[in-house]
Short mmCIF file of C-alpha atoms in Angstrom, two decimals:
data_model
loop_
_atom_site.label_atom_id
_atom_site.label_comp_id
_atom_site.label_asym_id
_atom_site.label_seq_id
_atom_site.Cartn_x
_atom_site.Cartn_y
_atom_site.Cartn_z
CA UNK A 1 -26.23 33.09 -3.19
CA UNK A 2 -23.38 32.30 -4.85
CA UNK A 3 -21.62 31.15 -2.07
CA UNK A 4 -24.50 28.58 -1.07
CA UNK A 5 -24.13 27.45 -4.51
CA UNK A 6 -20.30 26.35 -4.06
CA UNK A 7 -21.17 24.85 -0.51
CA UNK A 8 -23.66 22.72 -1.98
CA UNK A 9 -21.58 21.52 -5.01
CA UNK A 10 -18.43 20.72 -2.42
CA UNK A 11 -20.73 18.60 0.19
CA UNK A 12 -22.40 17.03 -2.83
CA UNK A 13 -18.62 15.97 -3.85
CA UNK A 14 -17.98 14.90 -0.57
CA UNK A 15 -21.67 12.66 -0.07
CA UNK A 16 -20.53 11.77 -4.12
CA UNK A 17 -17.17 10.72 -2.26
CA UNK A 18 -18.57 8.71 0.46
CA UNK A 19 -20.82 6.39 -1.61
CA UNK A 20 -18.29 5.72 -4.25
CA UNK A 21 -16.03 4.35 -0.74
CA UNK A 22 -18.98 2.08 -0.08
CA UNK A 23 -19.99 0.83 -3.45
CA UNK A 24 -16.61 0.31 -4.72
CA UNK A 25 -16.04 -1.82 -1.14
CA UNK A 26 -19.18 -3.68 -2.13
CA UNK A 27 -17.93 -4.39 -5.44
CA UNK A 28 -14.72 -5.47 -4.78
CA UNK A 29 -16.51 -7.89 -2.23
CA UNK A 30 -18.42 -9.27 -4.67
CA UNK A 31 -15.95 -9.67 -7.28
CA UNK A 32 -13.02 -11.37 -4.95
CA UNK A 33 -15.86 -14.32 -3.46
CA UNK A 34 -18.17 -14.30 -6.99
CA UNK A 35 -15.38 -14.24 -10.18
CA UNK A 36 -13.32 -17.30 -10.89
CA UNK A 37 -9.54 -15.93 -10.53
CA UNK A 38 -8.61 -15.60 -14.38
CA UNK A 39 -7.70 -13.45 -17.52
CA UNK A 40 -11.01 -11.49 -16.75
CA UNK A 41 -10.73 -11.48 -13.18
CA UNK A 42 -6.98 -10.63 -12.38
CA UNK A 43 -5.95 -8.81 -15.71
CA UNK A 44 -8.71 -7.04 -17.33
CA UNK A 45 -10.73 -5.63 -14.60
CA UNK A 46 -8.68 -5.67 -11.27
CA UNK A 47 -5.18 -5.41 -12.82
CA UNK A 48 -6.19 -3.41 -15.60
CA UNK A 49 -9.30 -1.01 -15.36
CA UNK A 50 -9.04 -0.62 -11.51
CA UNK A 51 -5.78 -0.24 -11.43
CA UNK A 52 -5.63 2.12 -14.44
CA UNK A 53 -8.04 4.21 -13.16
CA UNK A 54 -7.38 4.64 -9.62
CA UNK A 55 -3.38 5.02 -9.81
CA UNK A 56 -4.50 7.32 -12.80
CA UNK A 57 -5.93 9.32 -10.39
CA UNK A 58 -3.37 9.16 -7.60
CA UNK A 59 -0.70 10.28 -10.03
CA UNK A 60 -2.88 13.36 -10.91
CA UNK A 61 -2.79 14.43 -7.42
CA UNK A 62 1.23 13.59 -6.78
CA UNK A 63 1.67 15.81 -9.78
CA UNK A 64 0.16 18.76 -8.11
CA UNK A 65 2.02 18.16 -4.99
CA UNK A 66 5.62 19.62 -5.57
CA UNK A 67 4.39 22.65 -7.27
CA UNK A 68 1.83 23.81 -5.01
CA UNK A 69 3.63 23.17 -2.27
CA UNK A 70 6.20 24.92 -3.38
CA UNK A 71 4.43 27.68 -4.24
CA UNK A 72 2.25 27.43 -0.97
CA UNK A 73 5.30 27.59 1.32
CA UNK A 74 6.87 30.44 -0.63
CA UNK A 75 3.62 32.43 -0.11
CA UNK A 76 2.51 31.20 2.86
CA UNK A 77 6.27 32.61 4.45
CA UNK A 78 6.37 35.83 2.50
CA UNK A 79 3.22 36.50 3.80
CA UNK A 80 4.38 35.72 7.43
CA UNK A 81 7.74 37.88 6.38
CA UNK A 82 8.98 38.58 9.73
CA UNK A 83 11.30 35.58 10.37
CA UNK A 84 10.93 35.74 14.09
CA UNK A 85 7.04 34.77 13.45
CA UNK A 86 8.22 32.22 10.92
CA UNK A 87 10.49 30.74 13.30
CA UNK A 88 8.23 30.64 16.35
CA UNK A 89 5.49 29.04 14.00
CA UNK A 90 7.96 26.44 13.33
CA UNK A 91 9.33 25.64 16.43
CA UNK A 92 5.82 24.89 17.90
CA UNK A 93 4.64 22.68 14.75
CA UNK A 94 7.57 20.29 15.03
CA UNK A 95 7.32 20.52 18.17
CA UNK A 96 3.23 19.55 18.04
CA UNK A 97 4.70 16.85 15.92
CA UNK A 98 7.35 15.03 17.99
CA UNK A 99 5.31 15.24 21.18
CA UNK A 100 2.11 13.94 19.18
CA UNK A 101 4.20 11.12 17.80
CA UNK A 102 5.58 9.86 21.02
CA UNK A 103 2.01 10.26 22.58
CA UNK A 104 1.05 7.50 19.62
CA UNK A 105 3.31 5.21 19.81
CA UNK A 106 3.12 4.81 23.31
CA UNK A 107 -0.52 4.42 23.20
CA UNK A 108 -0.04 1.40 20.85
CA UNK A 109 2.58 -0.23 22.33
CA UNK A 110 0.02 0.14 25.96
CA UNK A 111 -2.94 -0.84 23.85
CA UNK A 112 -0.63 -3.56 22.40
CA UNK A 113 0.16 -5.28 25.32
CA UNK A 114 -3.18 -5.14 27.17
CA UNK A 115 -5.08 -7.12 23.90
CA UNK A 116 -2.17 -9.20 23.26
CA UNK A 117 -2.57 -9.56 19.83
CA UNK A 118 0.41 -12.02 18.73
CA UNK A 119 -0.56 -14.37 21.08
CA UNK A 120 -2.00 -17.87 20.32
CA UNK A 121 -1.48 -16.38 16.39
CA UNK A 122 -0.63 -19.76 13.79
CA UNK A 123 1.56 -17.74 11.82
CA UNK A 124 1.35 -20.85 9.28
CA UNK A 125 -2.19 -19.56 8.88
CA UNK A 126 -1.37 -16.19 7.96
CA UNK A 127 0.11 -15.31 4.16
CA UNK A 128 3.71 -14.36 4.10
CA UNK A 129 5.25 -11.62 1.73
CA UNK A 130 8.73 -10.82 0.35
CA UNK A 131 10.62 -7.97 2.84
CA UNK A 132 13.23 -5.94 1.89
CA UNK A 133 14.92 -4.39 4.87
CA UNK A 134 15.09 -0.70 5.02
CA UNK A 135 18.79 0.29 5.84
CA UNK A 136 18.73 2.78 8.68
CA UNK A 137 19.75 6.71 7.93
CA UNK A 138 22.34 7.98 10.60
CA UNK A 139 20.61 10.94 12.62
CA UNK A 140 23.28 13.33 11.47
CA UNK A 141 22.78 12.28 7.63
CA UNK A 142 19.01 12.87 8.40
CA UNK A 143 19.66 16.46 9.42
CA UNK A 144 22.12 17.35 6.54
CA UNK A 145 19.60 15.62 3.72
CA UNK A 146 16.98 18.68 4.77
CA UNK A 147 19.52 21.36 3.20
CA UNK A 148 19.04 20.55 -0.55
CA UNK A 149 22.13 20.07 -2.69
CA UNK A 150 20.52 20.69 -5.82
CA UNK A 151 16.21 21.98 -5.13
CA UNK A 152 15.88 21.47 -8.72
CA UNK A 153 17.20 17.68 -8.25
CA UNK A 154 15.16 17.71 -4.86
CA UNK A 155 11.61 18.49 -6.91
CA UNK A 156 12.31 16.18 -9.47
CA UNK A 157 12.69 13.40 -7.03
CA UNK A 158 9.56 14.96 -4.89
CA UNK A 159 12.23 14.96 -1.26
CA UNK A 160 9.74 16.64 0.38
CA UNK A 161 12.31 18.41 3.75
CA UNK A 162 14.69 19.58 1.21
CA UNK A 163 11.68 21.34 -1.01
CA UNK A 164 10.01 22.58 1.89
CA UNK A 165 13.31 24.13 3.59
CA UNK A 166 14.01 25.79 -0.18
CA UNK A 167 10.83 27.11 -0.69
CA UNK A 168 10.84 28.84 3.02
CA UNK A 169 13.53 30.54 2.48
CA UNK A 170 12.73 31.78 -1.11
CA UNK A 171 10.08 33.42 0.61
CA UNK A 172 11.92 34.80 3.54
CA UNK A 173 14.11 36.84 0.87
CA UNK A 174 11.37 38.09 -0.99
CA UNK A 175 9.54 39.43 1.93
CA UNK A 176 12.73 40.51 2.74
CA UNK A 177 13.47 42.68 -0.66
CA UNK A 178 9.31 43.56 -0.60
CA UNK A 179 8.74 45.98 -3.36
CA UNK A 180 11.70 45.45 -4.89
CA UNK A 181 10.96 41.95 -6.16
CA UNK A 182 6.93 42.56 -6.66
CA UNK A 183 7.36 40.93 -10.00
CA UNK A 184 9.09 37.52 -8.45
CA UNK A 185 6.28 37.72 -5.67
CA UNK A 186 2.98 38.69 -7.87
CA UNK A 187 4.54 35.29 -9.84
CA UNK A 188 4.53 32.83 -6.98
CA UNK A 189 1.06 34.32 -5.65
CA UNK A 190 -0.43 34.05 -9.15
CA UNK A 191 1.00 30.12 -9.94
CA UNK A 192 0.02 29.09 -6.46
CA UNK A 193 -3.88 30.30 -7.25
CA UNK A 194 -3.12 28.25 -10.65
CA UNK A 195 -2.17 25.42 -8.70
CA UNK A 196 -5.09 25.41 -6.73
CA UNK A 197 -7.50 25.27 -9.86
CA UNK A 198 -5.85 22.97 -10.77
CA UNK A 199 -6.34 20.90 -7.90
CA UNK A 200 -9.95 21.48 -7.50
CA UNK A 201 -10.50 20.71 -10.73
CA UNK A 202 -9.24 17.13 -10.29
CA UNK A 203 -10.67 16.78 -7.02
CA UNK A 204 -14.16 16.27 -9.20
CA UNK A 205 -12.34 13.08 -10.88
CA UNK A 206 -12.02 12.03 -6.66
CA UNK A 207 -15.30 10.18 -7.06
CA UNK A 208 -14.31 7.81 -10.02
CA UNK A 209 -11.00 7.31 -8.63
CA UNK A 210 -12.02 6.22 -5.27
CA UNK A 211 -14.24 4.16 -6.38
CA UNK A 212 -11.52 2.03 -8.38
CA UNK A 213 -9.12 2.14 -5.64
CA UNK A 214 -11.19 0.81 -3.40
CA UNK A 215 -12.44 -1.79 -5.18
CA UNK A 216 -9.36 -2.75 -6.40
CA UNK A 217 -8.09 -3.42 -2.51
CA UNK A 218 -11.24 -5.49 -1.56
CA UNK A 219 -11.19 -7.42 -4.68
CA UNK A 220 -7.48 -8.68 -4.04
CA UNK A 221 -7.96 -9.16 -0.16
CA UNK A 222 -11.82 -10.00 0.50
CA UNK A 223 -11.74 -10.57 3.86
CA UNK A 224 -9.96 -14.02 4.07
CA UNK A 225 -6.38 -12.28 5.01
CA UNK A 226 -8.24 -10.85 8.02
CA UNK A 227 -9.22 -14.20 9.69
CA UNK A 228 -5.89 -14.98 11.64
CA UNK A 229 -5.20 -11.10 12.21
CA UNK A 230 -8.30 -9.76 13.73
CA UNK A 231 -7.03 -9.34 17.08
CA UNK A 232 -3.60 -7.38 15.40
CA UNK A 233 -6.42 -5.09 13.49
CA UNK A 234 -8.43 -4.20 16.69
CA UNK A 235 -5.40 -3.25 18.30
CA UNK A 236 -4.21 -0.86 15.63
CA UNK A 237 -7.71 0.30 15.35
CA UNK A 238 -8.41 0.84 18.61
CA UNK A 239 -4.96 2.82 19.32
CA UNK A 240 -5.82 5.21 16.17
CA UNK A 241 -9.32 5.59 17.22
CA UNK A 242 -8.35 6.80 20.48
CA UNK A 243 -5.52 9.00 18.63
CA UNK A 244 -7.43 10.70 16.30
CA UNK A 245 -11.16 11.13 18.36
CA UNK A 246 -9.75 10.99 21.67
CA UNK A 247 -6.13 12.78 22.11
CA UNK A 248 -5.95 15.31 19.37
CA UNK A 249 -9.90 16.59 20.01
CA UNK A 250 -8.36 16.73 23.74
CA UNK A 251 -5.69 18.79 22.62
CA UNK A 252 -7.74 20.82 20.10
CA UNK A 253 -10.15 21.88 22.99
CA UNK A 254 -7.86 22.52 25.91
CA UNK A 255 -5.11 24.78 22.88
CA UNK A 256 -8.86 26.32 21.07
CA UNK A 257 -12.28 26.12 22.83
CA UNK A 258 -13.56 24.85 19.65
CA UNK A 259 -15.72 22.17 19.31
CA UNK A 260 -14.11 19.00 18.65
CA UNK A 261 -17.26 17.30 17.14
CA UNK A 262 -17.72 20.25 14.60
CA UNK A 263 -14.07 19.88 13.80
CA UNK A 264 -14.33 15.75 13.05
CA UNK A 265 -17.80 16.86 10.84
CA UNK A 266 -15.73 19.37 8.54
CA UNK A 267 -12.81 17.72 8.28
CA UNK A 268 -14.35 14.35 7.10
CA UNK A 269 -14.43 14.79 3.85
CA UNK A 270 -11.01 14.80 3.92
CA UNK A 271 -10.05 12.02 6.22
CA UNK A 272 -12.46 9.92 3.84
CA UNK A 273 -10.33 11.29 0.94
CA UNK A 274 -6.95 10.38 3.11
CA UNK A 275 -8.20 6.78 3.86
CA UNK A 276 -9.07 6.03 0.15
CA UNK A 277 -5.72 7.38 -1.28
CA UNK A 278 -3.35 6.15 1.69
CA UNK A 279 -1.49 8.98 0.50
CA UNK A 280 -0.90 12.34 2.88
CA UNK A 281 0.76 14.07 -0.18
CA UNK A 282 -2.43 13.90 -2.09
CA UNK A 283 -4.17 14.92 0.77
CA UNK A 284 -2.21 17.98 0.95
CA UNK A 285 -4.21 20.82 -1.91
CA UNK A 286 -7.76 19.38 -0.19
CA UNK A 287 -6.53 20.15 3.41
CA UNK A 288 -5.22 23.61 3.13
CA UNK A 289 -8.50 24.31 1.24
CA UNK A 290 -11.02 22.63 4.04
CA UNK A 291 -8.77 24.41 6.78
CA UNK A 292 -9.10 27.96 5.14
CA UNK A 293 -12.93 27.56 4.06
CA UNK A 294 -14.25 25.39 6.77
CA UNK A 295 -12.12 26.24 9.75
CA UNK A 296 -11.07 29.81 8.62
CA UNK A 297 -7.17 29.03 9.18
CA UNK A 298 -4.83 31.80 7.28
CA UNK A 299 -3.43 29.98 4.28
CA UNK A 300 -0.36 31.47 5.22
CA UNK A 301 -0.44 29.67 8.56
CA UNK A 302 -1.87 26.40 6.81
CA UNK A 303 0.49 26.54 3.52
CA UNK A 304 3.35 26.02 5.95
CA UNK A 305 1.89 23.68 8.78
CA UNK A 306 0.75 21.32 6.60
CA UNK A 307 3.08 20.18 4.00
CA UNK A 308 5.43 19.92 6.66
CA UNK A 309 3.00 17.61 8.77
CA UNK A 310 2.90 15.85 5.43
CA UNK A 311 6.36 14.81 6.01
CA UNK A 312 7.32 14.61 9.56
CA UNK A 313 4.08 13.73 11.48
CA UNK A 314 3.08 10.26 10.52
CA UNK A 315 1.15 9.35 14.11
CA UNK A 316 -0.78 7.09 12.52
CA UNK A 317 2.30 5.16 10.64
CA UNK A 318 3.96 4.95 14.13
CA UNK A 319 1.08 3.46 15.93
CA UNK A 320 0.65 0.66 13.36
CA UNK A 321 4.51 0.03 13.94
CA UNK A 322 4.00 0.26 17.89
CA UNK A 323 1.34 -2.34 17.98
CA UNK A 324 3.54 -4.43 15.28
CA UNK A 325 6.23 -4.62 17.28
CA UNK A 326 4.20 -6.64 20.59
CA UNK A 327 2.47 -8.45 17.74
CA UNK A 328 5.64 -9.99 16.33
CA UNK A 329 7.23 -10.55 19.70
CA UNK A 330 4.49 -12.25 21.08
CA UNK A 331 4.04 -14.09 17.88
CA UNK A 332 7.85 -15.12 17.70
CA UNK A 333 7.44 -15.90 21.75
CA UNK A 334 10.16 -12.94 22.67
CA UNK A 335 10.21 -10.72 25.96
CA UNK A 336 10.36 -6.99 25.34
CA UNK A 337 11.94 -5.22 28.31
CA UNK A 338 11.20 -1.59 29.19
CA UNK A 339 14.43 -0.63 28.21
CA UNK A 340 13.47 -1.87 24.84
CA UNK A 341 9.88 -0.85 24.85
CA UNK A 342 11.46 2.87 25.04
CA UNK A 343 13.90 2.32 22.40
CA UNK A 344 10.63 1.61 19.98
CA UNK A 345 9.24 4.70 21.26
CA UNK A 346 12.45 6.53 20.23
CA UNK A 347 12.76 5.20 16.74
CA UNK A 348 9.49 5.30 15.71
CA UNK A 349 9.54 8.19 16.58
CA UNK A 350 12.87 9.53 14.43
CA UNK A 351 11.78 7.27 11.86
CA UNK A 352 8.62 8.98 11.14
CA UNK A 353 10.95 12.36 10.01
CA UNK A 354 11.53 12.56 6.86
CA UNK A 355 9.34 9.58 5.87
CA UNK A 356 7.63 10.08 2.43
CA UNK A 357 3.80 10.43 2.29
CA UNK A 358 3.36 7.98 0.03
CA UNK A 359 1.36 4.55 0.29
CA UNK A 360 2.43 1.49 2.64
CA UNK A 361 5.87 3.46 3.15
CA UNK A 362 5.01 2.81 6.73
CA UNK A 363 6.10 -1.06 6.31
CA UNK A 364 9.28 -0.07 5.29
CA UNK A 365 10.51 2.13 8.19
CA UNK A 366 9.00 -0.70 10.57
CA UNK A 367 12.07 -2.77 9.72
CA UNK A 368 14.03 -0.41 11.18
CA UNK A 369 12.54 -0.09 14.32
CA UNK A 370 12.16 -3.93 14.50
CA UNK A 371 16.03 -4.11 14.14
CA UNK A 372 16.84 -1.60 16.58
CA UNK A 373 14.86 -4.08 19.33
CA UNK A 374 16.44 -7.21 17.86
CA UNK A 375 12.97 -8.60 16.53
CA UNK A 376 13.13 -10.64 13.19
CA UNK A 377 12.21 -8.80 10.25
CA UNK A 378 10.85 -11.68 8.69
CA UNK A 379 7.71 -10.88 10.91
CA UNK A 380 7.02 -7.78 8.67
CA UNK A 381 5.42 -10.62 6.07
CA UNK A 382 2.94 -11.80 8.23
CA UNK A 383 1.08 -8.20 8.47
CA UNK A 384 1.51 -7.29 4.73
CA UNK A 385 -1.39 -8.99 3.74
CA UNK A 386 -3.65 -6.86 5.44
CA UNK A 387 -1.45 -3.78 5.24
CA UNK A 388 -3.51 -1.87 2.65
CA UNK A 389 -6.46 -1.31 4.94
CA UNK A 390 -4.69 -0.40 7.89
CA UNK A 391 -2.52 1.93 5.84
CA UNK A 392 -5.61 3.51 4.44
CA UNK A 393 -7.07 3.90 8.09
CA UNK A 394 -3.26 5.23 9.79
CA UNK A 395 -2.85 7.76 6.69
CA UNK A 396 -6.64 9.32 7.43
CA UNK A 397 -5.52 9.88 11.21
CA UNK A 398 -1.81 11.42 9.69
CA UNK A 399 -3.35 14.65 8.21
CA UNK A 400 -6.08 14.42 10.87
CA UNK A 401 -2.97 15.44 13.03
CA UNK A 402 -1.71 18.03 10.56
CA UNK A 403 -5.08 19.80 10.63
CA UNK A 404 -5.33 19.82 14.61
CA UNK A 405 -2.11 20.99 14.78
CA UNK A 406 -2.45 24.06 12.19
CA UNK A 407 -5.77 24.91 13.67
CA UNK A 408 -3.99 25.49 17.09
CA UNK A 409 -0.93 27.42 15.48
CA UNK A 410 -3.29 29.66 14.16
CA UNK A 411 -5.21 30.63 16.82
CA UNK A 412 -2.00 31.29 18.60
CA UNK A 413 -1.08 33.17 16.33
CA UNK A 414 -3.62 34.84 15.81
CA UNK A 415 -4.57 33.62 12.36
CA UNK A 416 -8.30 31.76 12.98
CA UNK A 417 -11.36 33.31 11.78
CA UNK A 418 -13.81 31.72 14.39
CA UNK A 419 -16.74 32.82 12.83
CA UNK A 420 -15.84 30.87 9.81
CA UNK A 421 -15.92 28.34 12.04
CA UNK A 422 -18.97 28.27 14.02
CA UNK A 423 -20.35 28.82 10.38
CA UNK A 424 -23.24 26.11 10.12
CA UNK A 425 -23.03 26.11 6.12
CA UNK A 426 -19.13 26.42 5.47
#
């Protein structure tokens, strides 16, 4: 009974969710085409109580982020202990990863090219935006920034590849030592069920703060910036439709037998949550919690997959930069040979390691892999504009990947209730 009770309060939070998405879309609508632009308009309401509100709740969730995944990781490998299990687990996430992330931007840069979406574009019609170039990171200096020189220094500054490596092997040793360190362990087990109150506890301001960032973004954009860059929003849309419904519900059938449509209906709540936030580090406490109670993944599996996905598997960031890249070459009247198409597949796909989950970051790393092509940078301002929405969309199919991807790890390993499951009411 009391089980029903806590399945009905979480899908009334999630149906609570979902219609603060839509009215505060509504509202922002309204407000953008029916207020004046002015003190009340841009300062009190947008710039001030939206603003306040929503970041007020995104700032809640980035402060849970370090310490439960800290925690999570240091439990979720103690509890794996044997370091050949760790290290298998490992391999075949990253490797999930990589191979999922070339698989995307592929498909863009395919989808890209057959709906042609820079062509015939008036770039005079579309709003430009400052760029800052991002400076690229040597692939060597990329590996040695993993091994933290300072973790404390590495938390403070939320570097998630430095935490996560830390934390793993904190819990190596103390599964290692076992009962000699029982007080260390009982500590970390303890503060990571802390850290998950905690989360779900803010998780039932989600509503209010969804409903401010959301209406925030429509009333700043309406739908005037989308005019001259419809045909450069179907094509992202289209690739990360066919991503997230198409190839990873093909992968999660032919790795699992379960049923991809099941799998889309439990984890929408949080893809709704992912879209609103644009943030896969927020996303982070809600997934491991959907995975164990709606999927029946082993946190210990789950505490490890996904904070790591939350870092180095941004599918959805390298589509949008796939299909950027034909955009701004058409737009700019350029050639892309196949030698060069390859090249974006490559750094795309490094670029996405290491890339903080944090909102429109994806914007940044596309300068990188426009310079490594020898496209103009200056193309990056024609797509800003409209960059919140897609960002909101690309983040929701991120951890849609992270979730796939632990859900087959565990049941390779071993670690997947599938009676949880087939559960109708989880």
């Amino acid at each position: 009974m009391e089980n029903n009770l806590q399945t009905k309060k979480k899908l009334s939070l999630s149906t609570t969710i979902f219609i603060a998405l839509i009215s505060g879309a509504v509202l922002g609508v309204i407000i953008h085409y029916a207020l004046p632009a002015g003190y009340l308009k841009d300062e009190i309401i947008v710039g001030g109580i939206f603003y306040v509100v929503g970041q007020g709740f995104i700032r809640l969730m980035q402060m849970l982020v370090v310490p439960l995944v800290f925690c999570s990781l240091v439990c979720g490998s103690m509890a794996i202990g044997d370091t050949k299990t760790l290290g298998k687990v490992g391999v075949k996430t990253i490797g999930f990863y990589l191979v999922t992330t070339m698989m995307a931007v592929t498909l863009a840069l395919t989808v890209a090219q057959l709906i042609n979406p820079g062509i015939g574009v008036n770039l005079s019609a579309v709003e430009q935006k400052d760029v800052t170039a991002a400076e690229p990171t040597a692939m060597v200096d990329t590996l040695l920034n993993i091994i933290p020189k300072n973790p404390i220094g590495s938390m403070a500054n939320g570097d998630m590849l430095p935490i996560i490596v830390f934390a793993l092997f904190v819990g190596v040793m103390l599964a290692k030592l076992g009962t000699k360190v029982s007080t260390v362990s009982n500590f970390f087990s303890q503060f990571n069920d802390i850290m998950m109150e905690m989360t779900m506890t803010v998780m039932k301001l989600a509503p209010v703060g969804v409903f401010c960032l959301i209406a925030k973004t429509f009333a700043e954009i309406g739908f005037d910036a989308f005019v001259p860059m419809l045909k450069y929003m179907l094509a992202v849309f289209l690739a990360l439709i066919i991503q997230c419904l198409g190839v990873y519900q093909i992968l999660l059938f032919v790795f699992t037998r379960l049923n991809p449509v099941k799998f889309i209906k439990k984890f929408f709540p949080v893809m709704m949550f992912a879209f609103t936030t644009a943030t896969s580090n927020a996303t982070i406490p809600m997934s491991i919690d959907t995975l164990e109670k709606k999927m029946g993944v082993s946190r210990k599996i789950s505490s490890f997959t996904v904070p790591l996905g939350a870092t180095v598997n941004m599918d959805g960031t390298s589509i949008m930069q796939g299909v950027a890249v034909i955009f701004i070459a058409q737009a700019y009247g350029i050639d892309l040979s196949l030698g060069q198409l390859v090249t974006v597949v490559a750094t795309a796909t490094l670029a996405s390691i290491g890339t903080a989950g944090v909102p429109s970051v994806g914007l940044v790393t596309l300068s990188m892999v426009l310079t490594s092509v020898g496209l103009p940078v200056e193309g990056i301002a024609f797509i800003m504009g409209i960059d919140r929405i897609l960002d909101m969309t690309r983040t929701a199919v991120n951890i849609t990947g992270d979730a796939v991807c632990t859900t087959i790890v565990a049941k390779q390993n071993g670690e997947l209730k599938k009676e949880v499951f087939e559960r109708m009411d989880s």
